[in-house]
Short mmCIF file of C-alpha atoms in Angstrom, two decimals:
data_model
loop_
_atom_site.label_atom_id
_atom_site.label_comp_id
_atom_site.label_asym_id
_atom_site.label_seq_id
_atom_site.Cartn_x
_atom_site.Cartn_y
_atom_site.Cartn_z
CA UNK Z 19 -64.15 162.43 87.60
CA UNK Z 20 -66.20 159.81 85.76
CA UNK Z 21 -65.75 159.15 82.27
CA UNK Z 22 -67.85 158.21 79.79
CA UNK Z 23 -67.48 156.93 76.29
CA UNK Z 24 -67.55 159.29 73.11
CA UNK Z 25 -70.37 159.24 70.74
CA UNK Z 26 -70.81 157.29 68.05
CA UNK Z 27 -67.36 155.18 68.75
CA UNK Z 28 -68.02 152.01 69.62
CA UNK Z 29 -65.42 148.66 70.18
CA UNK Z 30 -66.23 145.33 68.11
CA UNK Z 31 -68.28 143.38 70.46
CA UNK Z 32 -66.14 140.36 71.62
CA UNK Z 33 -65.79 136.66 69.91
CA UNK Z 34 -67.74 135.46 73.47
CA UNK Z 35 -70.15 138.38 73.06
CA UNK Z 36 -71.00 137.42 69.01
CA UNK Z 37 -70.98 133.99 69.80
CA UNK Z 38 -73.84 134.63 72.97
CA UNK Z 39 -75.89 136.72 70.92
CA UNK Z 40 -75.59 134.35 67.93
CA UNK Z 41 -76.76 131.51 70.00
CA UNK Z 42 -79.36 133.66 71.40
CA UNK Z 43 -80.52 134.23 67.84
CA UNK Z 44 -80.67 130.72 67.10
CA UNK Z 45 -82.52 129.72 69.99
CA UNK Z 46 -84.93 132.49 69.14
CA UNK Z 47 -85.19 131.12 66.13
CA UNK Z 48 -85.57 127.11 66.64
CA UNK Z 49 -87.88 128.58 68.96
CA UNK Z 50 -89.80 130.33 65.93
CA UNK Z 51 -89.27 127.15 63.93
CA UNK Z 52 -87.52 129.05 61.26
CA UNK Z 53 -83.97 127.61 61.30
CA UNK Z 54 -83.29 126.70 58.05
CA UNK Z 55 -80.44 124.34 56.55
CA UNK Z 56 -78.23 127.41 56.20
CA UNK Z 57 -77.91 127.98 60.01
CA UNK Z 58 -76.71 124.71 60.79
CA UNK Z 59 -73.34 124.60 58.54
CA UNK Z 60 -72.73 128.03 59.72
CA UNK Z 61 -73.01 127.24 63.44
CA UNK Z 62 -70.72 124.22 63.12
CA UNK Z 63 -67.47 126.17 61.29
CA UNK Z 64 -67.80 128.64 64.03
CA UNK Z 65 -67.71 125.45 66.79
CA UNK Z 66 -65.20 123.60 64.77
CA UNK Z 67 -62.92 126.81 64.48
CA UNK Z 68 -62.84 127.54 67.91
CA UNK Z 69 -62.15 123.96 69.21
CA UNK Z 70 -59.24 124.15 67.11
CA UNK Z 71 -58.13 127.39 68.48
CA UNK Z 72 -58.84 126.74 71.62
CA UNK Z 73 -57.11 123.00 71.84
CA UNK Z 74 -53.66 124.11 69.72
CA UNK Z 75 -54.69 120.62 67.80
CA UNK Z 76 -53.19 121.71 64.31
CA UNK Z 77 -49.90 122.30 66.51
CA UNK Z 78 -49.90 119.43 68.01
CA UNK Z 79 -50.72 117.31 64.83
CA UNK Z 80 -48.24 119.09 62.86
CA UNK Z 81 -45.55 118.78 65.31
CA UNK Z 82 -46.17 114.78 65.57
CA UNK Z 83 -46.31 114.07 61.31
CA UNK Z 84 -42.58 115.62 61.76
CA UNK Z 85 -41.30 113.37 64.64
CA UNK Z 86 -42.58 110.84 62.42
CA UNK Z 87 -41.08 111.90 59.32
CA UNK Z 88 -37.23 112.32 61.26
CA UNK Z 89 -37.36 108.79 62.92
CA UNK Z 90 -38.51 107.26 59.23
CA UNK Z 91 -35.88 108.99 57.61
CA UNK Z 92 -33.32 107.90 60.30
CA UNK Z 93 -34.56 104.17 60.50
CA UNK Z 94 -33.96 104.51 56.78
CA UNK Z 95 -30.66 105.73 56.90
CA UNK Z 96 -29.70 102.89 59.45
CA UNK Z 97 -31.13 100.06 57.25
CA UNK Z 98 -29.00 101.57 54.19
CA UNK Z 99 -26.05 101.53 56.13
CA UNK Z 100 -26.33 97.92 57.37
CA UNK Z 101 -27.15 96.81 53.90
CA UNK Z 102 -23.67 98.57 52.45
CA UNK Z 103 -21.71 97.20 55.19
CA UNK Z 104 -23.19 93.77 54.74
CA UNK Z 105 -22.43 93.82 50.67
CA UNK Z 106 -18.74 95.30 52.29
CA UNK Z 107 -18.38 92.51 54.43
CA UNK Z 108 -19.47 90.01 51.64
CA UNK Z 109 -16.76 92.16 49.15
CA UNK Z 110 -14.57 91.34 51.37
CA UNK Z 111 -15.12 87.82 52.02
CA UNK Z 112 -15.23 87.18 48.40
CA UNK Z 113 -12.02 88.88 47.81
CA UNK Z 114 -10.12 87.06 50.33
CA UNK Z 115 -11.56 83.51 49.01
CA UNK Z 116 -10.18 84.67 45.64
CA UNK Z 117 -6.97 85.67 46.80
CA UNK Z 118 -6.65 81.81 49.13
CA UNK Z 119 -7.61 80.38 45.46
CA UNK Z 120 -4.81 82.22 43.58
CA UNK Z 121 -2.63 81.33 46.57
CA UNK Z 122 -3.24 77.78 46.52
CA UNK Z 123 -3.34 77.57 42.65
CA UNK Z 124 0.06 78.78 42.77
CA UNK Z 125 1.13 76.69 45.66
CA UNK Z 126 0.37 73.93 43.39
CA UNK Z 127 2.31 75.21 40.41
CA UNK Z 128 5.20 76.02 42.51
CA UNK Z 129 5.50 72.75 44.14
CA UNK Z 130 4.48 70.54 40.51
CA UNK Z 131 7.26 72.61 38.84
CA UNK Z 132 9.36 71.53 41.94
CA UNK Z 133 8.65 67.96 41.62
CA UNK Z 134 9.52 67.90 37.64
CA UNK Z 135 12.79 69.93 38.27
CA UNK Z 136 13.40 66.95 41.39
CA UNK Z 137 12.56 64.34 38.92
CA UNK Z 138 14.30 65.60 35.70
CA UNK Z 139 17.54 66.21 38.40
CA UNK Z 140 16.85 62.24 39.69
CA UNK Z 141 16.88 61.25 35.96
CA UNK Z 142 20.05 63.17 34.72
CA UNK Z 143 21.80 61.50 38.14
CA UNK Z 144 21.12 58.18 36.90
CA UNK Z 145 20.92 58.37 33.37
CA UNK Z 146 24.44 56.97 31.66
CA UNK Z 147 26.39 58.08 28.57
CA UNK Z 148 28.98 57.50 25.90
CA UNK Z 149 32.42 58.32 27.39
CA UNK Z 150 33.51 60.80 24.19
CA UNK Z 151 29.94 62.12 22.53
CA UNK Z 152 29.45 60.68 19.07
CA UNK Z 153 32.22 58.38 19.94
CA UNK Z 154 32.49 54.64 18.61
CA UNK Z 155 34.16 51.38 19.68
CA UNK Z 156 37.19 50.50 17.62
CA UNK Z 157 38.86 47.80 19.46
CA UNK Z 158 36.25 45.48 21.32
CA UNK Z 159 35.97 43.62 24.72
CA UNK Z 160 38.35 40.46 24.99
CA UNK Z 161 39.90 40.87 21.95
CA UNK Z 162 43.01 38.65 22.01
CA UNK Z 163 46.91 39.78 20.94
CA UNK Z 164 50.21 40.34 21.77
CA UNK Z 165 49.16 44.18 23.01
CA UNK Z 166 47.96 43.03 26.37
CA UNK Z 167 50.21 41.45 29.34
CA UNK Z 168 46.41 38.92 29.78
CA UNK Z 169 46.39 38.23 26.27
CA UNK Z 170 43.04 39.83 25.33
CA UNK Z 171 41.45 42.96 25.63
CA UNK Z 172 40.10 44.08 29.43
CA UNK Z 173 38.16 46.97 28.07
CA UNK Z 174 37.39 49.00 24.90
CA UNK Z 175 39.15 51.48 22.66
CA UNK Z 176 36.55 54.78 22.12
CA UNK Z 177 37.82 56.31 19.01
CA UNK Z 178 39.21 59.42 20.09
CA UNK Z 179 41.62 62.42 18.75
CA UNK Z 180 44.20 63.67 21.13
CA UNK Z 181 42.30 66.35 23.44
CA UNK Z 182 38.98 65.24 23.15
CA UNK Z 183 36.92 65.58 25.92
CA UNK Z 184 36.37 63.15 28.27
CA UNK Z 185 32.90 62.72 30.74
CA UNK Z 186 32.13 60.56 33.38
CA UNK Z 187 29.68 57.99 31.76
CA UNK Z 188 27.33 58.45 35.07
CA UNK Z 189 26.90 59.49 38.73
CA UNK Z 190 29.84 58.71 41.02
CA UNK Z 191 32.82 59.47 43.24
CA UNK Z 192 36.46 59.29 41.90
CA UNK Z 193 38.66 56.58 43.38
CA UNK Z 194 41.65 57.06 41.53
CA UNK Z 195 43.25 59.60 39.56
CA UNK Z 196 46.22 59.87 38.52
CA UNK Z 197 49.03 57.59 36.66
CA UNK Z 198 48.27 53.91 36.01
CA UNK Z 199 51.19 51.94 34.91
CA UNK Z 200 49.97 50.93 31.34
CA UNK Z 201 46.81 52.60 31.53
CA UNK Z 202 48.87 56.08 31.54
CA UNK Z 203 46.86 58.54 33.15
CA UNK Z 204 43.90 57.17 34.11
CA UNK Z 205 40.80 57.68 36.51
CA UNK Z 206 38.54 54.80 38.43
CA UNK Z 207 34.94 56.36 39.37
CA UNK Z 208 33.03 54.00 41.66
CA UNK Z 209 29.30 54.35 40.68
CA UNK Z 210 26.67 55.09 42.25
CA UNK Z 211 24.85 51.57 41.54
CA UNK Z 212 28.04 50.26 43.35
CA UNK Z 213 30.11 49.16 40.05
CA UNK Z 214 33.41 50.89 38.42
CA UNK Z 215 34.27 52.30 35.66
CA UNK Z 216 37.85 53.22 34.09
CA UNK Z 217 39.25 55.72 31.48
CA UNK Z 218 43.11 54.90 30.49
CA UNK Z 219 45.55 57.11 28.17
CA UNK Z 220 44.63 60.17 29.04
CA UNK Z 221 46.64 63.22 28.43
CA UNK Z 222 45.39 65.26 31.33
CA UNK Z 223 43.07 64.91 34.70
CA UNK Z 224 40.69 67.31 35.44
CA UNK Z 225 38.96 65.34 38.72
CA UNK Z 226 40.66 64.53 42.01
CA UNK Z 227 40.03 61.23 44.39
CA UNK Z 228 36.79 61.88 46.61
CA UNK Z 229 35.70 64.15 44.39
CA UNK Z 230 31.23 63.50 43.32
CA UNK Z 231 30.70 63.57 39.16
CA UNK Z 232 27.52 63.52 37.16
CA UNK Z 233 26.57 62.04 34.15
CA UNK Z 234 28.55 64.43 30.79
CA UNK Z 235 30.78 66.25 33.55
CA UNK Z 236 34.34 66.27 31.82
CA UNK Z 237 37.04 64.41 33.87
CA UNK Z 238 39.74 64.79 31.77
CA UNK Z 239 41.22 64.66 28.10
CA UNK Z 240 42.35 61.97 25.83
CA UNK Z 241 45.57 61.15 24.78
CA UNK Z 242 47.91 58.18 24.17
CA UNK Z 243 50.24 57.80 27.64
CA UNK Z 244 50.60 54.26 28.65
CA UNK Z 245 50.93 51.40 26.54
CA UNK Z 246 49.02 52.97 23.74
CA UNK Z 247 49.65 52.61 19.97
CA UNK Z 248 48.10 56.23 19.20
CA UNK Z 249 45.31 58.44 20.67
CA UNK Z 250 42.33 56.74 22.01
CA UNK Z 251 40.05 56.63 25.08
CA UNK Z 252 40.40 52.49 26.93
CA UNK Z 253 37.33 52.41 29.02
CA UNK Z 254 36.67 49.88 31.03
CA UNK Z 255 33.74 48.11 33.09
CA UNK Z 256 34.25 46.46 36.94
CA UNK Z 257 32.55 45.00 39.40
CA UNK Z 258 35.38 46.62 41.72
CA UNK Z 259 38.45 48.45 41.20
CA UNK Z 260 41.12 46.11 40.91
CA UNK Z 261 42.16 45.13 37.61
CA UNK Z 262 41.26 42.01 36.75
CA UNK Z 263 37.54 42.60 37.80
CA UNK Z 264 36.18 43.21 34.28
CA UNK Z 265 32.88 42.85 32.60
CA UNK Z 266 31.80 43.56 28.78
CA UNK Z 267 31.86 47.40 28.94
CA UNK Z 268 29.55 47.52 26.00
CA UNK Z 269 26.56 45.40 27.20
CA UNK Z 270 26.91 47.57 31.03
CA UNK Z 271 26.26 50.43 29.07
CA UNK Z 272 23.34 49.35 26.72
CA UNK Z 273 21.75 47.78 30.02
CA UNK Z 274 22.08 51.52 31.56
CA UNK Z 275 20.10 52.97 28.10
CA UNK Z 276 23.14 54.23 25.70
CA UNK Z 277 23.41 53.61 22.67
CA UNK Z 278 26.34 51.94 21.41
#
C-alpha cells in the first residue's frame, strides 16, 4: 500500500535545498540586474559558514593555539629550572670559596701562633738569669784572703737566706750533683753554649746528673755546707768543669743579658 504524505505537514526543506534555491534566486536576479549590495554580504556568511563547517577549521585551529600554549609553558618551565640550578651551582661555588678562605685564614693563624709559641720557647731556652731572683753579689770574683785554699775568690757569693730557692741560670744538662768537698753540696750544669756553671753550699739537691734544666727551673736550695762562713749561694763560671777553669761569673752573665 502506497503512502502518501498528510496535508498541510510539510519537513524544512534541506540546507542543500535552501542553498539551490537561494542561488537560483540570485542568478534570477543578477540576471534581472537587481542584486543589490545587500545580497552580496548575505551570500558570503552563508559560504563562509559552511566552509567552516564543512572543513572542522575552528577545531583544528583551536586544537593547535593549545599545543602551542603547553610546549611554551613547558620550554618555560625548563629555562626556570636551569636558571635556579645555575644560581645553585654558583651558591654553591661561592660557599665553598668562602669556606677554603676561612680555612686558609685560619691555617695561617694557627701556624703564626705556632711560630711565636716556637720562638718565645727558643727565647726562654736561651735566655739566662740571676741564680736567686732579686739576688745580689756580696763577695766578688778574685777577691783575695785567707778563706780560699788559691788565695782569692774562684766565684761569687749571691746573698742568700738558708732555703732560698735556687734555679739554673740557663739551658743545660747536670754534670754533677751531689757533695763537693768545700763547695758542700753542690751542682755543675754544662750549658748549652758549651760552658759551666756551679752552685756551692747548698742545703739540698733537687736535680740528678744527666738530667736537661731550663732557664728559672729550681735545682736545689741554699744553705751553708762546705767551707762556708754562713748562708749564701757561691756560683761560679767555667770554661769546663774542673776547678780551676774559672772566668768572671759576673761579666758571663751580663754578656748573656742579666742584670747584675
Amino acid at each position: 500500500m502506497a503512502f502518501t504524505r498528510a496535508t498541510g505537514k510539510h519537513r524544512a526543506p534541506s540546507r542543500l535545498t535552501r542553498r539551490s534555491a537561494n542561488l537560483a534566486g540570485v542568478a534570477t536576479l543578477a540576471t534581472a540586474g537587481v542584486i543589490g549590495t545587500l545580497a552580496s554580504p548575505a551570500v558570503a556568511a552563508d559560504a563562509e559558514a559552511a566552509s567552516v563547517e564543512d572543513t572542522g577549521l575552528t577545531q583544528i585551529v583551536s586544537m593547535g593555539s593549545l599545543a602551542d600554549e603547553v610546549a611554551d609553558q613547558a620550554a618555560a618551565q625548563k629555562q626556570e629550572a636551569a636558571e635556579a640550578a645555575a644560581r645553585a651551582k654558583a651558591r654553591a661555588e661561592a660557599e665553598a670559596e668562602a669556606k677554603r678562605k676561612a680555612e686558609a685564614r685560619a691555617k695561617e693563624i694557627r701556624e703564626a701562633k705556632e711560630r711565636a709559641a716556637r720562638e718565645a720557647e727558643r727565647k726562654r731556652l736561651n735566655a739566662f738569669r740571676l741564680p736567686i731572683a732579686g739576688s745580689y753579689v756580696t763577695t766578688g770574683y778574685q777577691t783575695g784572703g785567707s778563706l780560699w785554699s788559691s788565695g782569692s775568690h774562684s766565684g761569687v757569693d749571691f746573698r742568700a737566706a738558708s732555703g732560698s730557692t735556687v734555679v739554673a741560670v740557663g739551658s743545660g744538662t747536670v754534670v754533677e750533683a751531689g757533695w763537693g768537698g768545700a763547695y758542700g753540696n753542690n751542682i755543675v750544669i754544662r750549658m748549652n753554649d758549651g760552658t759551666y756553671t756551679q752552685y756551692g753550699h747548698l742545703s739540698s739537691i733537687a736535680v740528678s746528673v744527666g738530667q736537661q734544666v731550663t732557664p728559672g727551673q729550681q735545682i736545689g736550695l741554699s744553705g751553708s755546707t762546705g767551707n762556708s762562713t754562713g748562708p749564701h749561694l757561691h756560683f761560679e763560671a767555667r770554661t769546663t768543669a774542673e776547678y780551676g777553669s774559672d772566668i768572671n761569673p759576673v761579666a758571663y752573665l751580663r754578656a748573656r743579658g742579666v742584670n747584675v
